[in-house]
Short mmCIF file of C-alpha atoms in Angstrom, two decimals:
data_model
loop_
_atom_site.label_atom_id
_atom_site.label_comp_id
_atom_site.label_asym_id
_atom_site.label_seq_id
_atom_site.Cartn_x
_atom_site.Cartn_y
_atom_site.Cartn_z
CA MET A 967 0.05 -0.18 -0.30
CA ILE A 968 1.24 3.59 -1.01
CA LEU A 969 2.08 6.16 1.93
CA LEU A 970 0.51 9.38 1.90
CA ALA A 971 3.51 10.62 3.91
CA LEU A 972 4.05 13.72 4.66
CA ALA A 973 6.85 13.41 7.73
CA GLY A 974 9.73 14.86 6.79
CA ALA A 975 8.03 18.03 5.02
CA GLY A 976 10.33 20.89 6.85
CA CYS A 977 9.74 24.29 6.29
CA GLN A 978 7.60 23.68 2.83
CA LYS A 979 4.23 25.00 2.86
CA LEU A 980 1.67 22.24 4.45
CA ASN A 981 -0.18 23.38 0.79
CA GLN A 982 2.40 22.42 -0.33
CA SER A 983 4.04 18.74 -1.52
CA PRO A 984 7.49 17.39 -0.47
CA GLY A 985 9.12 16.28 -3.46
CA ASP A 986 10.89 13.56 -2.86
CA LYS A 987 7.86 11.49 -1.16
CA TYR A 988 4.51 9.95 -1.81
CA THR A 989 1.47 12.18 -1.31
CA ASP A 990 -2.33 12.69 -2.29
CA ALA A 991 -1.47 15.51 -4.60
CA ASN A 992 1.92 13.49 -6.28
CA TYR A 993 1.07 10.37 -6.55
CA TRP A 994 -0.89 9.97 -9.30
CA THR A 995 0.77 11.15 -11.61
CA THR A 996 0.62 8.14 -13.95
CA PRO A 997 -1.05 4.98 -15.14
CA ALA A 998 2.67 3.26 -13.69
CA ASN A 999 1.56 4.16 -10.25
CA ALA A 1000 -2.20 3.23 -10.68
CA SER A 1001 -0.33 0.25 -11.48
CA ALA A 1002 1.92 -0.34 -9.04
CA LEU A 1003 -1.43 0.02 -6.11
CA LEU A 1004 -2.49 -3.08 -8.03
CA ASN A 1005 -0.03 -5.00 -7.97
CA THR A 1006 -0.13 -4.39 -3.68
CA ALA A 1007 -3.83 -5.43 -4.39
CA TYR A 1008 -3.76 -8.21 -5.92
CA MET A 1009 -0.44 -9.34 -3.62
CA GLN A 1010 -3.45 -8.53 -0.55
CA MET A 1011 -5.82 -11.40 -2.33
CA TYR A 1012 -4.80 -14.27 -0.13
CA GLY A 1013 -2.16 -15.23 2.02
CA SER A 1014 0.10 -18.59 1.25
CA ASP A 1015 0.28 -19.08 4.82
CA VAL A 1016 -3.60 -19.00 4.85
CA PHE A 1017 -3.86 -21.58 1.29
CA PHE A 1018 -2.20 -24.69 3.86
CA TYR A 1019 -3.36 -24.46 6.52
CA ASN A 1020 -6.80 -24.03 5.82
CA GLU A 1021 -6.86 -27.43 5.51
CA GLY A 1022 -5.67 -27.83 9.70
CA LEU A 1023 -9.29 -26.82 10.25
CA SER A 1024 -10.71 -29.49 8.26
CA ASP A 1025 -10.73 -33.33 9.03
CA ASN A 1026 -8.71 -33.84 5.50
CA CYS A 1027 -5.73 -32.41 8.14
CA TYR A 1028 -3.65 -32.62 11.76
CA CYS A 1029 -2.08 -29.46 12.83
CA SER A 1030 0.24 -31.30 15.38
CA ARG A 1031 3.15 -28.33 15.66
CA GLY A 1032 2.22 -25.12 17.10
CA ASP A 1033 -0.30 -23.22 15.88
CA GLN A 1034 0.39 -21.70 12.49
CA ASP A 1035 -3.10 -19.90 11.65
CA GLY A 1036 -5.26 -21.35 14.46
CA ALA A 1037 -5.11 -24.84 13.03
CA PHE A 1038 -4.58 -26.46 15.88
CA SER A 1039 -6.20 -23.96 18.66
CA ILE A 1040 -9.46 -23.79 16.49
CA ALA A 1041 -9.92 -26.75 15.65
CA SER A 1042 -9.26 -28.55 18.17
CA GLY A 1043 -11.72 -25.75 19.86
CA SER A 1044 -9.42 -24.75 22.53
CA PHE A 1045 -9.42 -20.56 21.15
CA ASN A 1046 -10.85 -17.14 22.65
CA THR A 1047 -11.24 -14.17 20.96
CA ASN A 1048 -7.89 -12.74 21.07
CA ASN A 1049 -7.25 -15.85 19.09
CA GLY A 1050 -4.17 -14.33 16.16
CA ARG A 1051 -5.87 -15.96 13.46
CA PHE A 1052 -9.53 -13.79 13.95
CA GLU A 1053 -8.03 -10.89 13.64
CA SER A 1054 -5.88 -11.50 10.97
CA GLU A 1055 -7.89 -12.03 8.11
CA TRP A 1056 -9.86 -9.24 9.09
CA SER A 1057 -7.22 -7.08 9.80
CA GLY A 1058 -5.20 -8.88 6.76
CA HIS A 1059 -8.99 -8.38 4.43
CA TYR A 1060 -9.83 -4.85 4.46
CA SER A 1061 -6.06 -3.40 4.32
CA GLY A 1062 -7.01 -4.99 1.01
CA ILE A 1063 -10.15 -3.60 0.44
CA LYS A 1064 -8.62 0.05 1.19
CA SER A 1065 -5.74 -0.39 -0.99
CA CYS A 1066 -9.06 -0.70 -3.67
CA ASN A 1067 -10.46 2.21 -2.00
CA VAL A 1068 -8.03 3.57 -2.19
CA LEU A 1069 -7.82 3.80 -6.04
CA LEU A 1070 -10.92 4.02 -7.07
CA ASP A 1071 -11.26 7.18 -5.02
CA ASN A 1072 -8.22 8.18 -6.64
CA VAL A 1073 -7.92 7.43 -10.70
CA ASP A 1074 -9.56 9.40 -12.53
CA LYS A 1075 -6.97 12.25 -11.28
CA VAL A 1076 -3.79 10.67 -13.58
CA PRO A 1077 -3.55 12.36 -16.29
CA ASN A 1078 -3.59 10.40 -20.18
CA TYR A 1079 -4.44 7.87 -18.49
CA PRO A 1080 -6.46 5.47 -21.63
CA VAL A 1081 -9.50 4.29 -21.48
CA ASP A 1082 -9.55 0.85 -21.71
CA GLN A 1083 -6.24 0.40 -19.36
CA LYS A 1084 -8.31 2.53 -16.40
CA ASP A 1085 -11.05 0.49 -17.26
CA SER A 1086 -9.39 -2.91 -16.88
CA LEU A 1087 -7.26 -2.16 -13.87
CA ILE A 1088 -10.64 -0.66 -12.13
CA ALA A 1089 -12.43 -3.67 -13.08
CA GLN A 1090 -10.10 -5.56 -11.42
CA ALA A 1091 -9.28 -3.43 -8.68
CA ARG A 1092 -13.94 -4.07 -7.52
CA PHE A 1093 -13.59 -8.34 -8.14
CA ILE A 1094 -10.65 -7.82 -5.74
CA ARG A 1095 -12.34 -5.78 -3.17
CA ALA A 1096 -15.64 -8.08 -3.61
CA PHE A 1097 -13.43 -11.40 -3.02
CA GLN A 1098 -12.35 -9.61 -0.59
CA TYR A 1099 -15.54 -8.64 1.91
CA TRP A 1100 -17.04 -12.32 0.46
CA GLN A 1101 -14.35 -14.04 2.21
CA LEU A 1102 -14.93 -11.50 5.20
CA MET A 1103 -18.99 -12.18 5.10
CA THR A 1104 -17.97 -16.15 4.59
CA TRP A 1105 -15.79 -16.30 8.19
CA PHE A 1106 -18.03 -13.26 10.59
CA GLY A 1107 -20.71 -13.55 8.83
CA ASP A 1108 -22.39 -9.26 9.35
CA VAL A 1109 -19.31 -7.49 9.01
CA PRO A 1110 -18.95 -3.68 7.87
CA LEU A 1111 -19.28 -2.20 4.37
CA PHE A 1112 -17.99 0.49 2.68
CA ASP A 1113 -16.79 1.69 -0.94
CA HIS A 1114 -15.00 4.20 0.35
CA ASP A 1115 -11.34 5.35 1.61
CA ILE A 1116 -12.39 5.99 5.11
CA THR A 1117 -10.42 7.44 7.88
CA LEU A 1118 -9.27 5.91 11.18
CA GLU A 1119 -12.11 8.13 13.00
CA GLU A 1120 -14.82 6.50 10.95
CA SER A 1121 -13.18 3.03 11.21
CA GLN A 1122 -13.72 3.53 14.95
CA THR A 1123 -17.82 3.89 14.61
CA ILE A 1124 -18.64 1.87 11.36
CA PRO A 1125 -21.44 -0.74 12.64
CA ARG A 1126 -21.72 -4.35 10.90
CA THR A 1127 -23.73 -3.90 7.35
CA PRO A 1128 -26.83 -7.75 6.91
CA ARG A 1129 -24.72 -9.96 5.13
CA ALA A 1130 -27.61 -10.01 2.54
CA GLN A 1131 -26.52 -6.35 1.81
CA VAL A 1132 -22.65 -7.51 1.68
CA LEU A 1133 -24.00 -11.05 -0.75
CA ALA A 1134 -25.06 -8.01 -3.15
CA PHE A 1135 -22.51 -5.86 -3.21
CA VAL A 1136 -19.99 -8.41 -3.87
CA LEU A 1137 -22.39 -10.06 -6.77
CA SER A 1138 -22.48 -6.73 -8.18
CA GLU A 1139 -19.15 -6.16 -8.26
CA LEU A 1140 -18.78 -9.32 -10.23
CA ASN A 1141 -20.54 -8.35 -12.06
CA ALA A 1142 -19.69 -4.69 -13.10
CA ALA A 1143 -16.33 -6.55 -13.82
CA GLN A 1144 -17.68 -9.31 -15.36
CA ALA A 1145 -18.65 -6.97 -18.25
CA VAL A 1146 -14.89 -5.80 -18.53
CA LEU A 1147 -12.68 -7.54 -18.34
CA PRO A 1148 -10.90 -9.90 -20.64
CA ALA A 1149 -11.73 -13.70 -21.93
CA SER A 1150 -7.49 -14.36 -21.83
CA TRP A 1151 -4.33 -11.65 -21.10
CA ASP A 1152 -1.07 -12.08 -22.52
CA ALA A 1153 1.24 -13.86 -21.84
CA ALA A 1154 3.14 -10.73 -19.66
CA ASP A 1155 0.10 -9.89 -17.90
CA LEU A 1156 -1.09 -14.07 -17.35
CA GLY A 1157 -2.44 -14.45 -13.79
CA ARG A 1158 -3.85 -11.46 -13.53
CA ILE A 1159 -8.56 -12.02 -13.21
CA THR A 1160 -10.32 -12.73 -16.69
CA ARG A 1161 -14.39 -12.61 -17.53
CA GLY A 1162 -13.89 -16.00 -16.41
CA ALA A 1163 -11.74 -16.00 -13.65
CA CYS A 1164 -15.63 -13.13 -12.33
CA MET A 1165 -18.45 -15.82 -13.21
CA ALA A 1166 -16.85 -19.16 -11.30
CA LEU A 1167 -16.36 -16.41 -7.92
CA LYS A 1168 -19.75 -15.36 -8.74
CA ALA A 1169 -20.38 -20.00 -9.04
CA ARG A 1170 -18.75 -20.06 -5.94
CA VAL A 1171 -20.79 -17.30 -3.69
CA GLN A 1172 -23.52 -18.48 -5.09
CA LEU A 1173 -22.80 -22.16 -4.20
CA TYR A 1174 -22.00 -21.47 -0.45
CA GLU A 1175 -25.37 -19.82 -0.23
CA GLY A 1176 -27.64 -22.35 -2.00
CA ASN A 1177 -28.59 -20.63 -4.43
CA TRP A 1178 -28.04 -23.90 -6.99
CA ALA A 1179 -29.54 -22.87 -10.21
CA ALA A 1180 -27.51 -19.11 -9.78
CA VAL A 1181 -24.90 -22.53 -9.31
CA ALA A 1182 -26.18 -24.20 -12.18
CA SER A 1183 -26.48 -21.22 -15.05
CA ILE A 1184 -23.37 -19.57 -14.52
CA CYS A 1185 -21.25 -23.34 -14.14
CA ASP A 1186 -23.24 -24.20 -17.84
CA SER A 1187 -22.12 -21.15 -19.06
CA LEU A 1188 -18.12 -21.57 -18.25
CA ILE A 1189 -18.57 -25.00 -19.80
CA ALA A 1190 -19.67 -23.87 -22.97
CA SER A 1191 -17.10 -20.69 -23.18
CA GLN A 1192 -14.37 -23.40 -23.57
CA THR A 1193 -12.09 -21.34 -22.30
CA TYR A 1194 -11.16 -23.92 -20.11
CA ALA A 1195 -10.03 -27.36 -19.99
CA LEU A 1196 -8.51 -30.57 -17.79
CA VAL A 1197 -4.98 -31.49 -17.67
CA PRO A 1198 -5.34 -34.99 -19.15
CA ASN A 1199 -2.17 -35.50 -16.55
CA TYR A 1200 -3.88 -35.20 -12.86
CA ALA A 1201 -0.53 -34.79 -10.64
CA ASN A 1202 0.84 -32.48 -13.51
CA ILE A 1203 -2.08 -29.53 -12.73
CA PHE A 1204 -0.31 -28.48 -9.66
CA SER A 1205 3.69 -28.89 -11.57
CA ILE A 1206 6.13 -26.08 -11.40
CA THR A 1207 6.90 -26.34 -15.38
CA ASN A 1208 3.38 -25.87 -16.01
CA GLU A 1209 1.83 -22.81 -14.38
CA HIS A 1210 -1.03 -21.65 -16.11
CA ASN A 1211 -2.30 -24.11 -17.87
CA SER A 1212 -5.74 -24.28 -19.34
CA GLU A 1213 -7.64 -25.37 -16.19
CA VAL A 1214 -6.45 -22.72 -13.86
CA ILE A 1215 -8.92 -19.58 -13.59
CA LEU A 1216 -7.24 -17.94 -11.19
CA ASP A 1217 -4.24 -18.56 -8.97
CA GLU A 1218 -2.02 -16.55 -6.43
CA GLU A 1219 0.96 -16.04 -7.89
CA PHE A 1220 4.62 -16.61 -6.96
CA VAL A 1221 7.96 -15.58 -8.83
CA PRO A 1222 10.84 -17.67 -7.81
CA THR A 1223 13.70 -14.95 -5.62
CA GLN A 1224 11.25 -12.18 -5.86
CA ARG A 1225 8.45 -13.50 -4.62
CA MET A 1226 7.84 -17.31 -2.53
CA TYR A 1227 6.17 -19.46 -0.27
CA GLY A 1228 7.65 -21.81 1.60
CA TRP A 1229 5.33 -23.85 3.70
CA THR A 1230 6.32 -26.91 2.73
CA PHE A 1231 9.58 -27.08 4.68
CA ASP A 1232 6.70 -28.92 7.12
CA LEU A 1233 5.00 -30.56 4.64
CA ILE A 1234 6.44 -33.03 2.80
CA PRO A 1235 8.54 -35.81 4.12
CA ILE A 1236 11.93 -35.11 6.33
CA SER A 1237 13.64 -36.94 3.33
CA ALA A 1238 12.47 -35.51 0.90
CA GLY A 1239 13.76 -32.10 2.36
CA ALA A 1240 11.58 -31.38 4.81
CA ARG A 1241 12.50 -29.56 8.70
CA ASP A 1242 9.87 -31.13 9.77
CA ASN A 1243 5.93 -31.81 9.95
CA ALA A 1244 3.33 -29.79 11.05
CA LEU A 1245 0.12 -30.62 8.74
CA GLY A 1246 -0.21 -34.30 9.03
CA PRO A 1247 -3.18 -35.94 5.96
CA THR A 1248 -5.73 -37.75 8.32
CA GLN A 1249 -6.99 -41.38 7.73
CA SER A 1250 -10.40 -39.77 7.14
CA LEU A 1251 -9.39 -38.58 3.96
CA VAL A 1252 -7.54 -41.13 3.46
CA ASP A 1253 -10.01 -43.48 3.63
CA ASP A 1254 -12.30 -41.78 0.57
CA TYR A 1255 -9.72 -42.42 -2.13
CA LEU A 1256 -12.29 -44.61 -4.56
CA MET A 1257 -10.54 -48.33 -4.84
CA MET A 1258 -9.92 -48.60 -9.09
CA ASN A 1259 -13.19 -50.15 -9.09
CA GLY A 1260 -14.97 -47.85 -7.63
CA ASP A 1261 -16.45 -48.76 -4.81
CA THR A 1262 -15.39 -47.58 -1.42
CA VAL A 1263 -13.18 -48.81 1.03
CA THR A 1264 -15.89 -50.77 3.26
CA GLN A 1265 -18.20 -52.13 0.63
CA ALA A 1266 -18.00 -55.82 0.70
CA GLY A 1267 -16.41 -56.77 -1.75
CA SER A 1268 -14.40 -53.97 -2.61
CA GLY A 1269 -10.81 -55.64 -2.99
CA PHE A 1270 -9.60 -53.46 -0.27
CA ASP A 1271 -6.79 -54.92 1.98
CA PRO A 1272 -6.06 -53.42 4.85
CA ASN A 1273 -2.73 -54.74 5.42
CA ASN A 1274 -1.72 -52.58 1.85
CA PRO A 1275 -4.22 -50.80 2.71
CA TYR A 1276 -3.31 -48.00 -0.57
CA VAL A 1277 -3.03 -50.77 -3.57
CA SER A 1278 -5.17 -50.30 -6.06
CA ARG A 1279 -6.66 -46.94 -5.13
CA ASP A 1280 -7.48 -43.84 -6.74
CA PRO A 1281 -4.46 -42.37 -8.80
CA ARG A 1282 -5.27 -38.86 -7.01
CA MET A 1283 -4.27 -39.95 -3.98
CA THR A 1284 -0.68 -40.49 -4.83
CA ALA A 1285 0.17 -37.29 -6.70
CA THR A 1286 -1.74 -35.19 -3.92
CA LEU A 1287 -0.30 -36.97 -0.60
CA VAL A 1288 2.29 -39.80 0.46
CA TYR A 1289 2.10 -43.09 2.52
CA HIS A 1290 4.64 -46.02 3.73
CA LEU A 1291 5.44 -47.78 1.16
CA TYR A 1292 5.62 -44.48 -1.22
CA ASN A 1293 8.21 -44.07 -4.43
CA TRP A 1294 8.64 -40.37 -3.83
CA THR A 1295 10.62 -39.57 -8.05
CA VAL A 1296 11.78 -36.40 -9.06
CA PRO A 1297 11.90 -34.98 -12.24
CA GLY A 1298 15.25 -36.44 -14.11
CA GLY A 1299 14.46 -40.55 -11.89
CA ALA A 1300 16.24 -39.63 -9.16
CA SER A 1301 13.34 -41.75 -6.48
CA HIS A 1302 13.64 -43.23 -3.31
CA THR A 1303 10.86 -45.19 -0.86
CA ILE A 1304 9.10 -42.76 1.86
CA TYR A 1305 9.73 -46.24 4.76
CA ILE A 1306 6.22 -44.40 7.47
CA LYS A 1307 5.49 -47.75 9.59
CA PRO A 1308 7.23 -48.37 13.19
CA GLY A 1309 10.66 -50.30 12.40
CA SER A 1310 10.31 -50.29 8.58
CA ASP A 1311 13.22 -48.29 7.50
CA THR A 1312 16.33 -51.30 7.76
CA THR A 1313 18.36 -48.69 5.24
CA ALA A 1314 22.07 -47.86 5.51
CA THR A 1315 20.49 -44.79 6.86
CA LYS A 1316 16.95 -43.88 8.11
CA HIS A 1317 15.50 -41.21 7.12
CA ALA A 1318 13.09 -40.04 9.66
CA ASP A 1319 9.89 -40.36 8.00
CA GLU A 1320 8.88 -43.62 10.11
CA TYR A 1321 6.07 -42.16 12.75
CA VAL A 1322 7.20 -41.90 16.29
CA PRO A 1323 4.67 -41.93 18.87
CA ASN A 1324 3.86 -38.69 20.25
CA GLY A 1325 7.70 -37.70 19.22
CA GLY A 1326 10.02 -37.51 16.73
CA PHE A 1327 10.12 -35.03 13.57
CA GLY A 1328 7.32 -36.68 11.37
CA SER A 1329 4.23 -36.45 10.61
CA ALA A 1330 1.90 -37.22 13.95
CA THR A 1331 -1.22 -38.60 11.26
CA GLY A 1332 1.50 -40.97 9.25
CA TYR A 1333 0.45 -38.92 6.25
CA TYR A 1334 2.75 -36.40 4.47
CA TRP A 1335 1.81 -34.18 1.91
CA ARG A 1336 2.72 -34.82 -2.12
CA LYS A 1337 0.76 -31.67 -3.76
CA TYR A 1338 2.28 -28.12 -4.00
CA PHE A 1339 6.51 -30.50 -3.63
CA ASP A 1340 7.86 -27.87 -6.31
CA TRP A 1341 11.35 -29.29 -7.09
CA THR A 1342 13.47 -26.43 -7.84
CA ALA A 1343 12.13 -24.56 -4.63
CA GLN A 1344 14.86 -23.42 -3.48
CA PRO A 1345 16.70 -23.93 1.01
CA GLY A 1346 14.11 -24.21 3.33
CA GLU A 1347 11.58 -24.82 0.19
CA ASN A 1348 11.76 -21.74 -0.73
CA SER A 1349 9.34 -22.08 -3.99
CA GLY A 1350 7.88 -19.64 -6.64
CA LEU A 1351 4.89 -22.02 -8.06
CA ASP A 1352 1.13 -20.06 -7.90
CA LEU A 1353 -0.65 -21.62 -5.65
CA ILE A 1354 -4.76 -22.96 -7.55
CA LEU A 1355 -7.70 -20.49 -6.14
CA ILE A 1356 -10.29 -21.52 -8.86
CA ARG A 1357 -9.18 -23.89 -11.36
CA TYR A 1358 -11.19 -25.77 -14.34
CA ALA A 1359 -12.47 -28.74 -12.64
CA ASP A 1360 -14.28 -27.12 -10.04
CA VAL A 1361 -16.99 -25.55 -11.54
CA LEU A 1362 -17.74 -29.11 -12.85
CA LEU A 1363 -18.10 -30.06 -9.22
CA MET A 1364 -19.79 -27.18 -8.59
CA ASP A 1365 -22.49 -27.41 -11.81
CA ALA A 1366 -22.30 -31.00 -10.93
CA GLU A 1367 -23.73 -31.25 -7.37
CA ALA A 1368 -26.54 -27.55 -8.24
CA LYS A 1369 -28.27 -29.50 -10.62
CA ASN A 1370 -28.41 -32.67 -8.25
CA GLU A 1371 -29.12 -30.77 -5.85
CA LEU A 1372 -32.73 -28.75 -8.01
CA GLY A 1373 -33.34 -32.61 -8.67
CA GLN A 1374 -31.69 -32.02 -12.97
CA PHE A 1375 -28.50 -34.39 -12.58
CA THR A 1376 -27.99 -36.35 -15.40
CA ALA A 1377 -26.49 -38.96 -16.92
CA ALA A 1378 -25.03 -37.21 -19.46
CA ASN A 1379 -24.55 -34.37 -16.40
CA TRP A 1380 -22.49 -37.82 -14.76
CA THR A 1381 -19.94 -38.11 -18.16
CA GLN A 1382 -19.72 -34.57 -18.54
CA THR A 1383 -18.79 -34.06 -14.75
CA ILE A 1384 -17.17 -36.06 -12.74
CA GLY A 1385 -17.43 -39.20 -15.39
CA ALA A 1386 -14.82 -36.85 -16.97
CA LEU A 1387 -12.88 -35.95 -13.70
CA ARG A 1388 -12.75 -40.14 -13.10
CA THR A 1389 -11.21 -40.59 -16.17
CA ARG A 1390 -8.78 -37.77 -15.77
CA ALA A 1391 -7.62 -39.02 -13.05
CA GLY A 1392 -6.73 -42.95 -14.17
CA PHE A 1393 -10.15 -45.30 -13.51
CA THR A 1394 -10.79 -47.40 -16.28
CA ASP A 1395 -13.65 -49.31 -15.04
CA PRO A 1396 -17.41 -49.29 -15.90
CA ASN A 1397 -18.66 -49.68 -12.11
CA ALA A 1398 -15.99 -46.16 -11.40
CA THR A 1399 -16.77 -44.36 -14.63
CA GLN A 1400 -20.03 -44.79 -15.58
CA PHE A 1401 -23.54 -42.74 -14.14
CA ASN A 1402 -26.47 -45.24 -12.90
CA ALA A 1403 -29.82 -45.12 -12.77
CA ALA A 1404 -30.88 -46.07 -9.55
CA TRP A 1405 -29.27 -44.13 -8.34
CA THR A 1406 -31.16 -41.71 -5.41
CA GLN A 1407 -30.79 -37.70 -5.43
CA GLY A 1408 -29.17 -39.16 -1.39
CA GLN A 1409 -26.77 -40.96 -3.15
CA LEU A 1410 -25.69 -39.39 -5.56
CA ARG A 1411 -24.69 -36.15 -3.37
CA ALA A 1412 -22.41 -38.27 -1.29
CA ILE A 1413 -21.12 -39.55 -4.59
CA ILE A 1414 -20.56 -35.62 -5.74
CA ARG A 1415 -19.37 -34.12 -2.18
CA ARG A 1416 -16.52 -37.59 -2.33
CA GLU A 1417 -15.39 -36.20 -5.36
CA ARG A 1418 -15.19 -33.68 -4.10
CA ARG A 1419 -12.92 -34.73 -1.09
CA CYS A 1420 -10.79 -36.36 -4.06
CA GLU A 1421 -10.55 -34.64 -6.70
CA LEU A 1422 -9.78 -30.45 -4.30
CA ALA A 1423 -8.08 -31.46 -1.76
CA LEU A 1424 -5.18 -29.98 0.17
CA GLU A 1425 -6.33 -27.03 -1.85
CA GLY A 1426 -7.60 -25.44 0.43
CA LEU A 1427 -10.78 -25.53 0.57
CA ARG A 1428 -12.49 -28.14 2.79
CA VAL A 1429 -12.84 -26.03 5.83
CA PHE A 1430 -15.42 -24.09 3.26
CA ASP A 1431 -16.94 -27.02 2.76
CA ILE A 1432 -18.14 -29.04 5.27
CA ARG A 1433 -19.29 -25.85 6.90
CA ARG A 1434 -22.01 -25.00 4.52
CA TRP A 1435 -22.41 -28.53 4.33
CA ARG A 1436 -23.08 -27.91 8.30
CA THR A 1437 -21.15 -31.93 8.76
CA SER A 1438 -18.29 -29.78 10.40
CA GLU A 1439 -20.91 -30.57 13.74
CA VAL A 1440 -20.19 -34.07 12.82
CA VAL A 1441 -16.62 -34.62 11.18
CA MET A 1442 -14.75 -31.97 13.21
CA ASN A 1443 -15.76 -33.80 16.29
CA GLY A 1444 -14.31 -36.11 18.51
CA THR A 1445 -11.23 -38.36 17.32
CA VAL A 1446 -8.58 -37.41 14.80
CA HIS A 1447 -7.14 -40.96 13.34
CA GLY A 1448 -4.33 -42.08 11.58
CA ALA A 1449 -2.12 -44.30 9.98
CA MET A 1450 -3.16 -47.94 11.38
CA PHE A 1451 0.31 -47.63 13.40
CA GLY A 1452 -1.04 -47.66 16.90
CA ASP A 1453 -2.27 -50.66 19.32
CA PRO A 1454 -4.96 -53.32 18.09
CA SER A 1455 -6.71 -53.25 20.33
CA VAL A 1456 -7.74 -49.72 20.23
CA ASP A 1457 -9.60 -47.78 17.32
CA GLY A 1458 -8.60 -50.73 15.58
CA GLY A 1459 -4.78 -50.05 15.17
CA TYR A 1460 -5.58 -46.69 13.56
CA ILE A 1461 -3.51 -43.65 15.36
CA ARG A 1462 -5.97 -41.59 18.38
CA VAL A 1463 -4.40 -38.03 16.70
CA GLY A 1464 -5.46 -36.17 18.90
CA GLN A 1465 -9.40 -34.27 19.80
CA ARG A 1466 -10.99 -31.67 18.17
CA ILE A 1467 -14.18 -29.52 19.09
CA PHE A 1468 -17.01 -27.39 16.93
CA ASN A 1469 -20.01 -26.22 18.25
CA PRO A 1470 -22.72 -25.31 15.71
CA ALA A 1471 -24.48 -22.95 18.25
CA ARG A 1472 -21.26 -20.96 17.60
CA ASP A 1473 -18.51 -22.29 15.45
CA TYR A 1474 -19.80 -21.59 12.17
CA LEU A 1475 -19.26 -17.99 12.59
CA TRP A 1476 -16.30 -16.69 13.91
CA PRO A 1477 -16.01 -13.97 16.73
CA ILE A 1478 -15.32 -10.23 16.00
CA PRO A 1479 -11.58 -10.39 16.59
CA LEU A 1480 -11.47 -8.67 20.37
CA TYR A 1481 -8.95 -6.00 19.50
CA GLU A 1482 -11.76 -4.58 16.83
CA MET A 1483 -14.08 -4.46 19.68
CA GLN A 1484 -12.07 -2.44 21.91
CA GLN A 1485 -11.79 -0.23 18.60
CA ASN A 1486 -14.77 0.90 17.01
CA SER A 1487 -17.51 -0.10 19.90
CA HIS A 1488 -20.77 -0.22 17.06
CA LEU A 1489 -19.64 -3.82 16.54
CA THR A 1490 -21.68 -6.10 18.03
CA GLN A 1491 -20.27 -9.49 18.65
CA ASN A 1492 -21.42 -13.16 16.69
CA PRO A 1493 -24.12 -15.85 18.62
CA ASN A 1494 -22.16 -16.93 22.39
CA TYR A 1495 -18.51 -15.44 22.40
#
């Protein structure tokens, strides 16, 4: 964010702009300055830490070390309204909103700004501001809404705006941006917001609201546009060599050596270069991956063997997480086996990936991350790999869910959505790839939700799904389990990793942060905090 500072003005007249500092009077002189502030707003959209550690707020992962982004305290129910995640979520989004408001309030001051370029900049800023408000309302419900830059004093007097008004504003802003932005950008501007991103975000907003007809209509339009397509190889979607691929609709851009993150340093196996493991995938996630014949692991005749639990499973599991005897490979052919079961590593140089009860540097659940591993990362796993916020597979899944909830899901819809995703994943058995006309709406709902979990696992979306489905009170309450490395007489041998608590009368909305309540007496608190 630019600093419109007057400090250091010396003995100049108070109404005269200092020549060596940016101020309201001298910043808005070139399109380049306006673009610089827009770039700042882009960088404020979504934090890499939140992207990864939101998985710990869901049943996909368990945070076992520290409390990064509240992933342990919030999931375990041990938080209070002073939790740092609540404050960072609130202040971070409002910082982004301020950048957009400053830009939108002042861009008309820029002389000789080509109209089409200025209109595009305005549309991008309106999209980003809408995204920020949508995140706020998703977590907190009613939030203060304003569409211009405000003073510190004003910020301490604005009450919470009803959520419905915030929603209407978000959708209106996305519509306005969609009308201006292009379907694609030239190579120099790849990663910028497009018309398709506006549509896809509108679909996701409406999905979270349960406005099924709107979701289906938007997704149908996106599919018909043929702007996007599934990447043939699932693992390649997340490759550093395949950024901006045909499936990416909106991403958070990173650049090696300039803008990077290092969170996988605490996610991948120790032997692959990690420091330790702080966020282990759960057995619950592993259990949801189908057998290659299309059966679940609990179905009679599925062929599931608890002694060889990772054989003949959905290939997306191998592209997403790491399990015992995993073949860890990197481009160029180098590979080694990941030994996680206690006592299994008999190699001359043990790799410290083995599960150690209540200790060690390895995973507390017996599983590690594979998705978003960057084999070109610098020391400390510092990576410039872009993080995908919305991709085409999500559009297909949203379409499938909406059509089913409307009672309109057909064999043709299946072929275009779930069937296409499973075929791309590597399924060939008709039981996995073909539509069954005997399925009820409830059975289809379970299939679609399972497909959504497995396709989008470890992409930061699961927490929002279980909250909108109102299933958090089920899946986020009770014991978290890891791999079958525990006492066979306890929970079938699956590790008891920890306990979680979710209060449905309170936790579907986050508390307004204590600091914000202290600064603004006009704010009210959410129920039961």
